[in-house]
mmCIF file of C-alpha atoms in Angstrom:
data_model
loop_
_atom_site.group_PDB
_atom_site.id
_atom_site.type_symbol
_atom_site.label_atom_id
_atom_site.label_comp_id
_atom_site.label_asym_id
_atom_site.label_seq_id
_atom_site.Cartn_x
_atom_site.Cartn_y
_atom_site.Cartn_z
ATOM 1 C CA MET U 2 94.746 108.555 93.317
ATOM 2 C CA GLN U 3 96.032 109.078 96.902
ATOM 3 C CA LEU U 4 95.427 106.199 99.448
ATOM 4 C CA GLY U 5 96.539 105.554 102.871
ATOM 5 C CA MET U 6 97.161 101.814 103.645
ATOM 6 C CA ILE U 7 97.034 100.900 107.443
ATOM 7 C CA GLY U 8 99.081 97.447 108.216
ATOM 8 C CA LEU U 9 101.845 96.792 106.169
ATOM 9 C CA GLY U 10 102.429 92.975 106.543
ATOM 10 C CA ARG U 11 103.097 90.623 103.917
ATOM 11 C CA MET U 12 99.572 91.485 102.239
ATOM 12 C CA GLY U 13 99.522 95.263 103.124
ATOM 13 C CA ALA U 14 102.717 95.997 101.952
ATOM 14 C CA ASP U 15 102.458 94.173 98.686
ATOM 15 C CA LEU U 16 99.220 95.939 98.083
ATOM 16 C CA ALA U 17 100.638 99.404 98.540
ATOM 17 C CA ARG U 18 103.702 98.217 96.213
ATOM 18 C CA ARG U 19 101.511 97.206 93.435
ATOM 19 C CA LEU U 20 99.507 100.412 93.657
ATOM 20 C CA MET U 21 102.597 102.852 93.591
ATOM 21 C CA ARG U 22 103.698 100.410 90.716
ATOM 22 C CA HIS U 23 100.588 101.523 88.689
ATOM 23 C CA GLY U 24 101.071 105.119 89.341
ATOM 24 C CA HIS U 25 99.083 105.612 92.923
ATOM 25 C CA GLN U 26 100.296 107.515 95.511
ATOM 26 C CA CYS U 27 100.366 105.719 99.146
ATOM 27 C CA VAL U 28 100.415 107.172 102.404
ATOM 28 C CA VAL U 29 101.465 104.091 104.949
ATOM 29 C CA HIS U 30 101.127 103.196 108.418
ATOM 30 C CA ASP U 31 101.898 100.294 110.839
ATOM 31 C CA VAL U 32 102.903 99.869 114.055
ATOM 32 C CA GLN U 33 106.169 98.543 113.136
ATOM 33 C CA SER U 34 108.394 101.504 112.444
ATOM 34 C CA ALA U 35 110.695 99.139 110.010
ATOM 35 C CA ALA U 36 107.640 98.009 107.965
ATOM 36 C CA ILE U 37 107.217 101.870 107.300
ATOM 37 C CA ASP U 38 110.585 102.376 106.381
ATOM 38 C CA ALA U 39 110.801 99.753 103.822
ATOM 39 C CA LEU U 40 108.119 101.304 101.920
ATOM 40 C CA GLN U 41 109.314 104.680 102.116
ATOM 41 C CA GLN U 42 112.667 103.732 100.246
ATOM 42 C CA GLU U 43 110.187 102.263 97.572
ATOM 43 C CA GLY U 44 108.505 105.850 97.168
ATOM 44 C CA ALA U 45 105.620 105.448 99.471
ATOM 45 C CA THR U 46 105.282 108.467 102.167
ATOM 46 C CA GLY U 47 105.653 107.120 105.355
ATOM 47 C CA ALA U 48 103.411 108.253 108.412
ATOM 48 C CA ALA U 49 104.541 107.371 112.306
ATOM 49 C CA SER U 50 101.172 108.054 113.513
ATOM 50 C CA LEU U 51 97.183 108.035 112.242
ATOM 51 C CA ASP U 52 97.451 111.589 113.055
ATOM 52 C CA GLU U 53 100.298 112.315 110.812
ATOM 53 C CA MET U 54 99.079 110.029 107.829
ATOM 54 C CA MET U 55 95.209 112.030 108.081
ATOM 55 C CA SER U 56 97.220 115.192 107.967
ATOM 56 C CA LEU U 57 98.746 113.684 104.478
ATOM 57 C CA LEU U 58 95.783 112.662 103.114
ATOM 58 C CA LYS U 59 93.499 114.885 101.156
ATOM 59 C CA ALA U 60 89.786 114.963 101.437
ATOM 60 C CA PRO U 61 87.900 113.056 100.543
ATOM 61 C CA ARG U 62 90.513 110.715 102.177
ATOM 62 C CA ILE U 63 90.630 107.020 101.761
ATOM 63 C CA LEU U 64 91.948 104.546 104.037
ATOM 64 C CA TRP U 65 92.680 100.710 103.509
ATOM 65 C CA LEU U 66 92.963 98.611 106.387
ATOM 66 C CA MET U 67 94.972 95.555 105.916
ATOM 67 C CA VAL U 68 94.782 93.889 109.609
ATOM 68 C CA PRO U 69 93.944 90.725 110.819
ATOM 69 C CA ALA U 70 89.889 90.648 111.350
ATOM 70 C CA SER U 71 90.216 90.115 114.845
ATOM 71 C CA ALA U 72 92.229 93.533 115.062
ATOM 72 C CA VAL U 73 89.678 95.922 112.771
ATOM 73 C CA GLU U 74 87.298 96.553 115.597
ATOM 74 C CA ALA U 75 89.934 98.491 117.586
ATOM 75 C CA ALA U 76 91.466 99.653 114.256
ATOM 76 C CA LEU U 77 88.343 101.286 113.335
ATOM 77 C CA ALA U 78 88.004 102.743 117.084
ATOM 78 C CA ASP U 79 91.067 104.821 116.756
ATOM 79 C CA LEU U 80 90.555 105.778 113.390
ATOM 80 C CA ALA U 81 86.963 106.883 113.545
ATOM 81 C CA PRO U 82 87.230 109.954 115.780
ATOM 82 C CA ARG U 83 89.457 110.979 112.907
ATOM 83 C CA LEU U 84 87.528 110.582 109.816
ATOM 84 C CA ALA U 85 84.959 113.404 108.510
ATOM 85 C CA PRO U 86 82.074 113.243 106.285
ATOM 86 C CA GLY U 87 82.828 111.996 102.632
ATOM 87 C CA ASP U 88 85.877 109.727 103.927
ATOM 88 C CA ILE U 89 86.207 106.175 102.481
ATOM 89 C CA VAL U 90 87.193 103.258 104.583
ATOM 90 C CA ILE U 91 88.250 99.985 103.071
ATOM 91 C CA ASP U 92 88.254 96.589 104.882
ATOM 92 C CA GLY U 93 90.403 94.482 102.876
ATOM 93 C CA GLY U 94 91.082 91.502 105.302
ATOM 94 C CA ASN U 95 88.901 88.481 105.963
ATOM 95 C CA SER U 96 86.216 90.001 108.311
ATOM 96 C CA TYR U 97 82.841 88.482 108.718
ATOM 97 C CA TYR U 98 80.492 90.088 106.282
ATOM 98 C CA ARG U 99 77.512 90.757 109.462
ATOM 99 C CA ASP U 100 80.327 92.869 110.876
ATOM 100 C CA ASP U 101 80.732 95.044 107.780
ATOM 101 C CA MET U 102 76.831 95.710 108.015
ATOM 102 C CA ARG U 103 77.391 96.962 111.572
ATOM 103 C CA ARG U 104 80.233 98.856 110.678
ATOM 104 C CA SER U 105 78.948 100.586 107.523
ATOM 105 C CA ALA U 106 75.885 101.482 109.372
ATOM 106 C CA GLU U 107 77.395 103.098 112.258
ATOM 107 C CA LEU U 108 79.797 104.962 110.082
ATOM 108 C CA GLY U 109 76.994 105.846 107.768
ATOM 109 C CA THR U 110 75.551 107.903 110.462
ATOM 110 C CA LYS U 111 78.699 110.367 110.355
ATOM 111 C CA GLY U 112 78.551 110.410 106.893
ATOM 112 C CA ILE U 113 81.410 107.961 106.102
ATOM 113 C CA HIS U 114 81.876 105.460 103.430
ATOM 114 C CA PHE U 115 82.740 102.010 104.478
ATOM 115 C CA ILE U 116 83.666 99.374 101.830
ATOM 116 C CA ASP U 117 84.364 95.517 102.215
ATOM 117 C CA VAL U 118 87.014 93.913 99.801
ATOM 118 C CA GLY U 119 87.607 90.213 100.024
ATOM 119 C CA THR U 120 91.167 89.941 98.922
ATOM 120 C CA SER U 121 92.556 86.760 97.731
ATOM 121 C CA GLY U 122 95.809 86.227 95.674
ATOM 122 C CA GLY U 123 98.243 85.987 99.001
ATOM 123 C CA ILE U 124 101.852 86.581 99.009
ATOM 124 C CA ALA U 125 102.096 86.064 95.136
ATOM 125 C CA GLY U 126 99.730 88.823 94.407
ATOM 126 C CA LEU U 127 102.318 91.333 94.139
ATOM 127 C CA ALA U 128 103.707 89.695 90.837
ATOM 128 C CA ARG U 129 100.430 87.757 89.784
ATOM 129 C CA GLY U 130 97.487 90.579 90.793
ATOM 130 C CA TYR U 131 94.694 89.892 93.332
ATOM 131 C CA CYS U 132 91.141 88.771 93.199
ATOM 132 C CA LEU U 133 88.861 91.405 94.714
ATOM 133 C CA MET U 134 85.458 90.871 95.919
ATOM 134 C CA ILE U 135 83.605 94.128 96.500
ATOM 135 C CA GLY U 136 80.732 95.160 98.289
ATOM 136 C CA GLY U 137 79.565 98.513 99.847
ATOM 137 C CA GLU U 138 77.643 101.391 98.000
ATOM 138 C CA GLU U 139 77.960 101.195 94.446
ATOM 139 C CA ASP U 140 78.833 104.924 93.691
ATOM 140 C CA VAL U 141 81.699 104.810 95.910
ATOM 141 C CA VAL U 142 82.883 101.315 94.319
ATOM 142 C CA VAL U 143 83.002 102.931 91.059
ATOM 143 C CA TYR U 144 84.957 105.927 92.183
ATOM 144 C CA LEU U 145 87.442 104.057 93.731
ATOM 145 C CA GLU U 146 87.620 101.923 90.403
ATOM 146 C CA PRO U 147 90.954 102.764 89.492
ATOM 147 C CA LEU U 148 92.529 101.337 92.689
ATOM 148 C CA PHE U 149 90.742 98.028 92.029
ATOM 149 C CA ALA U 150 92.045 97.973 88.596
ATOM 150 C CA ALA U 151 95.198 98.486 89.464
ATOM 151 C CA LEU U 152 95.601 95.782 91.969
ATOM 152 C CA VAL U 153 93.880 92.954 89.670
ATOM 153 C CA PRO U 154 95.836 90.554 87.260
ATOM 154 C CA GLY U 155 94.106 92.649 84.209
ATOM 155 C CA ALA U 156 96.132 95.433 85.103
ATOM 156 C CA ASP U 157 99.190 93.794 83.580
ATOM 157 C CA THR U 158 97.626 92.503 80.274
ATOM 158 C CA GLU U 159 97.642 93.796 77.196
ATOM 159 C CA ALA U 160 93.889 93.824 77.032
ATOM 160 C CA THR U 161 93.804 95.839 80.738
ATOM 161 C CA LEU U 162 90.162 96.924 80.711
ATOM 162 C CA LYS U 163 89.986 100.638 81.664
ATOM 163 C CA PRO U 164 87.427 101.608 84.653
ATOM 164 C CA THR U 165 83.892 101.056 82.868
ATOM 165 C CA GLY U 166 81.754 101.392 86.035
ATOM 166 C CA ILE U 167 81.471 97.787 87.323
ATOM 167 C CA GLY U 168 77.644 97.030 88.279
ATOM 168 C CA ARG U 169 76.211 99.546 86.107
ATOM 169 C CA GLU U 170 75.316 96.355 83.115
ATOM 170 C CA MET U 171 76.129 93.157 82.588
ATOM 171 C CA ASP U 172 78.965 93.611 80.356
ATOM 172 C CA CYS U 173 80.727 95.774 82.943
ATOM 173 C CA ASP U 174 80.043 92.991 85.508
ATOM 174 C CA MET U 175 81.655 90.216 83.164
ATOM 175 C CA ALA U 176 84.539 92.862 81.818
ATOM 176 C CA SER U 177 85.661 93.493 85.521
ATOM 177 C CA ALA U 178 85.007 90.013 86.584
ATOM 178 C CA LYS U 179 87.758 88.916 83.647
ATOM 179 C CA SER U 180 90.219 91.395 85.135
ATOM 180 C CA GLY U 181 89.801 90.110 88.304
ATOM 181 C CA TYR U 182 87.565 92.500 90.455
ATOM 182 C CA LEU U 183 83.885 92.124 91.033
ATOM 183 C CA TYR U 184 81.013 94.072 92.500
ATOM 184 C CA CYS U 185 79.100 91.813 94.267
ATOM 185 C CA GLY U 186 76.463 93.720 96.188
ATOM 186 C CA LEU U 187 75.905 95.966 99.329
ATOM 187 C CA HIS U 188 77.781 95.967 102.673
ATOM 188 C CA GLY U 189 78.946 92.985 103.370
ATOM 189 C CA ALA U 190 78.496 90.951 100.349
ATOM 190 C CA GLY U 191 82.346 91.251 99.192
ATOM 191 C CA HIS U 192 83.097 89.469 102.466
ATOM 192 C CA PHE U 193 80.671 86.947 101.923
ATOM 193 C CA VAL U 194 81.480 85.854 98.520
ATOM 194 C CA LYS U 195 85.182 85.844 99.892
ATOM 195 C CA MET U 196 83.984 83.474 102.926
ATOM 196 C CA ILE U 197 82.970 80.963 100.696
ATOM 197 C CA HIS U 198 85.821 81.491 98.427
ATOM 198 C CA ASN U 199 87.846 80.399 101.601
ATOM 199 C CA GLY U 200 85.289 77.641 102.310
ATOM 200 C CA VAL U 201 86.069 76.397 98.748
ATOM 201 C CA GLU U 202 90.044 76.670 99.469
ATOM 202 C CA TYR U 203 89.559 74.363 102.764
ATOM 203 C CA GLY U 204 88.006 71.798 100.628
ATOM 204 C CA MET U 205 90.304 72.125 97.807
ATOM 205 C CA MET U 206 93.638 71.756 100.174
ATOM 206 C CA ALA U 207 91.883 68.810 101.818
ATOM 207 C CA ALA U 208 91.178 66.965 98.468
ATOM 208 C CA TYR U 209 94.745 67.494 97.223
ATOM 209 C CA ALA U 210 96.099 66.326 100.845
ATOM 210 C CA GLU U 211 94.179 63.346 101.028
ATOM 211 C CA GLY U 212 95.136 62.182 97.457
ATOM 212 C CA LEU U 213 98.614 62.596 97.512
ATOM 213 C CA ASN U 214 98.234 60.823 101.009
ATOM 214 C CA ILE U 215 96.927 57.719 99.419
ATOM 215 C CA LEU U 216 99.705 57.779 96.667
ATOM 216 C CA LYS U 217 101.928 58.228 99.244
ATOM 217 C CA TYR U 218 101.166 54.681 101.004
ATOM 218 C CA ALA U 219 100.717 53.093 97.505
ATOM 219 C CA ASN U 220 103.730 50.888 98.365
ATOM 220 C CA ILE U 221 101.771 49.519 101.784
ATOM 221 C CA GLY U 222 102.147 46.067 100.092
ATOM 222 C CA THR U 223 105.631 45.949 100.081
ATOM 223 C CA GLN U 224 105.953 46.259 103.718
ATOM 224 C CA LYS U 225 105.954 43.574 106.380
ATOM 225 C CA HIS U 226 102.729 43.196 108.888
ATOM 226 C CA GLU U 227 102.624 41.008 111.639
ATOM 227 C CA ALA U 228 99.212 39.104 111.851
ATOM 228 C CA ASN U 229 97.066 41.133 114.339
ATOM 229 C CA ALA U 230 93.683 40.691 115.539
ATOM 230 C CA GLU U 231 93.013 44.226 115.783
ATOM 231 C CA VAL U 232 93.840 45.318 112.279
ATOM 232 C CA THR U 233 92.519 43.804 109.138
ATOM 233 C CA PRO U 234 94.735 42.180 107.093
ATOM 234 C CA LEU U 235 95.956 43.450 103.495
ATOM 235 C CA ARG U 236 94.450 41.013 101.409
ATOM 236 C CA HIS U 237 96.111 41.555 98.382
ATOM 237 C CA PRO U 238 99.375 43.112 98.746
ATOM 238 C CA GLU U 239 100.421 42.994 95.287
ATOM 239 C CA TYR U 240 98.301 45.633 94.626
ATOM 240 C CA TYR U 241 100.007 48.437 96.310
ATOM 241 C CA GLN U 242 103.700 47.920 95.098
ATOM 242 C CA TYR U 243 104.449 51.530 93.684
ATOM 243 C CA THR U 244 106.573 54.229 95.225
ATOM 244 C CA PHE U 245 105.618 57.367 93.863
ATOM 245 C CA ASN U 246 107.525 60.900 93.327
ATOM 246 C CA LEU U 247 104.941 63.034 94.942
ATOM 247 C CA ALA U 248 106.377 66.409 93.684
ATOM 248 C CA ASP U 249 106.427 64.998 90.132
ATOM 249 C CA ILE U 250 102.530 63.779 90.178
ATOM 250 C CA ALA U 251 101.733 67.098 91.404
ATOM 251 C CA GLU U 252 103.472 68.598 88.717
ATOM 252 C CA VAL U 253 102.450 66.236 85.885
ATOM 253 C CA TRP U 254 98.713 67.185 87.275
ATOM 254 C CA ARG U 255 99.283 71.062 86.338
ATOM 255 C CA HIS U 256 99.709 70.311 82.753
ATOM 256 C CA GLY U 257 96.307 69.783 81.125
ATOM 257 C CA SER U 258 94.754 68.268 83.779
ATOM 258 C CA VAL U 259 91.112 69.163 85.185
ATOM 259 C CA ILE U 260 92.453 69.599 88.618
ATOM 260 C CA ASP U 261 95.361 71.815 87.570
ATOM 261 C CA SER U 262 95.320 75.195 89.627
ATOM 262 C CA TRP U 263 97.729 77.655 91.233
ATOM 263 C CA LEU U 264 97.496 75.782 94.612
ATOM 264 C CA LEU U 265 98.669 72.511 92.917
ATOM 265 C CA GLY U 266 101.579 74.484 91.609
ATOM 266 C CA GLN U 267 102.337 75.696 95.428
ATOM 267 C CA VAL U 268 102.250 71.960 96.507
ATOM 268 C CA ALA U 269 104.186 70.568 93.400
ATOM 269 C CA ASP U 270 107.150 73.309 94.765
ATOM 270 C CA VAL U 271 106.631 72.384 98.382
ATOM 271 C CA LEU U 272 107.044 68.673 97.712
ATOM 272 C CA ARG U 273 110.401 69.373 95.457
ATOM 273 C CA GLY U 274 111.874 71.399 97.855
ATOM 274 C CA ASP U 275 110.768 68.902 101.298
ATOM 275 C CA PRO U 276 109.635 65.876 100.070
ATOM 276 C CA THR U 277 109.360 64.454 103.870
ATOM 277 C CA LEU U 278 107.437 67.698 104.820
ATOM 278 C CA ALA U 279 110.122 67.805 107.835
ATOM 279 C CA ARG U 280 109.668 71.471 108.335
ATOM 280 C CA PHE U 281 105.698 71.128 108.910
ATOM 281 C CA SER U 282 104.077 69.917 112.080
ATOM 282 C CA GLY U 283 100.846 69.284 110.589
ATOM 283 C CA HIS U 284 99.151 71.829 112.669
ATOM 284 C CA VAL U 285 96.451 73.436 110.371
ATOM 285 C CA SER U 286 94.854 76.847 111.606
ATOM 286 C CA ASP U 287 91.504 78.072 110.569
ATOM 287 C CA SER U 288 91.055 81.812 110.533
ATOM 288 C CA GLY U 289 87.395 82.093 110.508
ATOM 289 C CA GLU U 290 85.991 81.743 107.024
ATOM 290 C CA GLY U 291 85.368 77.882 107.178
ATOM 291 C CA ARG U 292 83.387 78.022 110.122
ATOM 292 C CA TRP U 293 81.568 81.139 108.900
ATOM 293 C CA SER U 294 80.979 79.349 105.454
ATOM 294 C CA VAL U 295 79.378 76.165 107.158
ATOM 295 C CA GLU U 296 77.275 78.479 109.629
ATOM 296 C CA ALA U 297 75.863 80.217 106.351
ATOM 297 C CA ALA U 298 75.087 76.602 104.684
ATOM 298 C CA ILE U 299 73.208 75.837 108.235
ATOM 299 C CA ASP U 300 71.108 78.746 107.956
ATOM 300 C CA GLU U 301 70.377 78.307 104.273
ATOM 301 C CA ALA U 302 69.548 74.556 104.727
ATOM 302 C CA VAL U 303 72.266 74.080 102.204
ATOM 303 C CA PRO U 304 74.124 70.634 101.976
ATOM 304 C CA ALA U 305 77.909 71.069 102.307
ATOM 305 C CA PRO U 306 79.568 68.124 103.205
ATOM 306 C CA VAL U 307 82.637 68.538 101.831
ATOM 307 C CA LEU U 308 83.539 72.053 103.344
ATOM 308 C CA SER U 309 82.230 70.545 106.482
ATOM 309 C CA ALA U 310 84.635 67.928 106.554
ATOM 310 C CA ALA U 311 87.753 69.876 105.396
ATOM 311 C CA LEU U 312 87.246 72.545 108.463
ATOM 312 C CA TYR U 313 86.843 69.507 110.980
ATOM 313 C CA ALA U 314 90.238 68.029 109.650
ATOM 314 C CA ARG U 315 91.625 71.018 110.628
ATOM 315 C CA PHE U 316 90.231 70.934 114.070
ATOM 316 C CA SER U 317 91.796 67.309 114.190
ATOM 317 C CA SER U 318 95.314 68.393 113.092
ATOM 318 C CA ARG U 319 95.345 70.181 116.334
ATOM 319 C CA GLY U 320 94.817 67.547 118.330
ATOM 320 C CA GLN U 321 91.271 68.373 119.289
ATOM 321 C CA SER U 322 90.352 64.605 118.151
ATOM 322 C CA ASP U 323 92.577 63.059 120.796
ATOM 323 C CA PHE U 324 90.278 62.885 123.458
ATOM 324 C CA ALA U 325 87.772 61.256 121.276
ATOM 325 C CA ASN U 326 90.461 59.006 119.645
ATOM 326 C CA GLN U 327 91.238 57.780 123.429
ATOM 327 C CA LEU U 328 87.512 57.479 124.260
ATOM 328 C CA LEU U 329 87.219 55.224 121.136
ATOM 329 C CA SER U 330 90.170 53.069 122.105
ATOM 330 C CA ALA U 331 88.549 52.871 125.783
ATOM 331 C CA MET U 332 85.350 51.627 124.416
ATOM 332 C CA ARG U 333 86.773 49.365 121.864
ATOM 333 C CA TYR U 334 89.052 47.779 124.886
ATOM 334 C CA ALA U 335 85.883 47.962 127.169
ATOM 335 C CA PHE U 336 83.655 45.063 124.948
ATOM 336 C CA GLY U 337 86.684 43.151 124.506
ATOM 337 C CA GLY U 338 89.627 44.445 122.171
ATOM 338 C CA HIS U 339 92.883 43.081 122.343
ATOM 339 C CA LEU U 340 95.271 45.205 124.171
ATOM 340 C CA GLY U 341 97.317 47.927 121.818
ATOM 341 C CA VAL U 342 100.460 49.699 122.650
ATOM 342 C CA ALA U 343 98.627 52.249 124.598
ATOM 343 C CA GLU U 344 96.354 50.188 126.410
ATOM 344 C CA GLN U 345 99.087 47.755 127.693
ATOM 345 C CA THR U 346 99.617 50.481 130.485
ATOM 346 C CA ALA U 347 96.051 51.216 131.441
ATOM 347 C CA PRO U 348 94.783 49.550 134.617
ATOM 348 C CA ARG U 349 92.810 46.371 134.455
ATOM 349 C CA ASN U 350 89.582 45.393 136.279
ATOM 350 C CA ALA U 351 90.208 42.292 138.235
#
């Protein structure tokens, strides 16, 4: 099949590469000409402008947007006047599912199909394949199956599944899911599933980070601690005499453990290369999906304490808890706390 890929960042470029490896034709466009040139050298057809891209694509044209969620609205505004009835637009980024519903309705009035594809796999997806969570009109999704089948891990296994019409019956759903892609439902369903996927990811990341942090400080009993009325003393230092190699622990957990995962493998690799994590500031961003997951849980009245705590931990990592912590310190001092290092410079009442 022929496809136009708009957005050649780390994900978009590799999606195009993987599609080409499986025999599909890619016309590529990006605001950075160097990104276009790089893929042209690998067999893609470069387009310096949207007009040029549209002229190179055969009707019905398939266009895959792989841009940040914040840039989708502007990208669609540029693209929409150039589209014709029957064209298909795929949003493979991390858009909010409610935006998908609105966008599909707006484009639908012009006879243009809109498909939302939650895409997971990161920069390892080129080699490993991607996990695709798909929403939109089912017949259009079936038409696009050769593209989806090329992108997922099942494409590189001996038991490669031929397109079967996902969503038609239960065994087809299961077959495609085992291959790595799934039709999740109408417009927005793919990004809704990806939204929760990323919320779960927040929780998994937080669990690994917290567990390994406890292991890191398991040698606290070997350290000297001055008596301080403001700090609860360590009653049994003899219980905390361990110095662990965290990279080795993360690695051993990857083999036969119930908490093994690809993510844990990344943790092991990072710790092996940089045991003190000196390269990293500790500032953890959130791109929206974690917030939207918690909002959905609130709307559904479904408890999600782990996902919520993981989201708030990210806020804290960016210094957004500093004022609250300062206020806690001030309150503690106000009702009789001893002066700490920071409070010693604070003005005192006569």
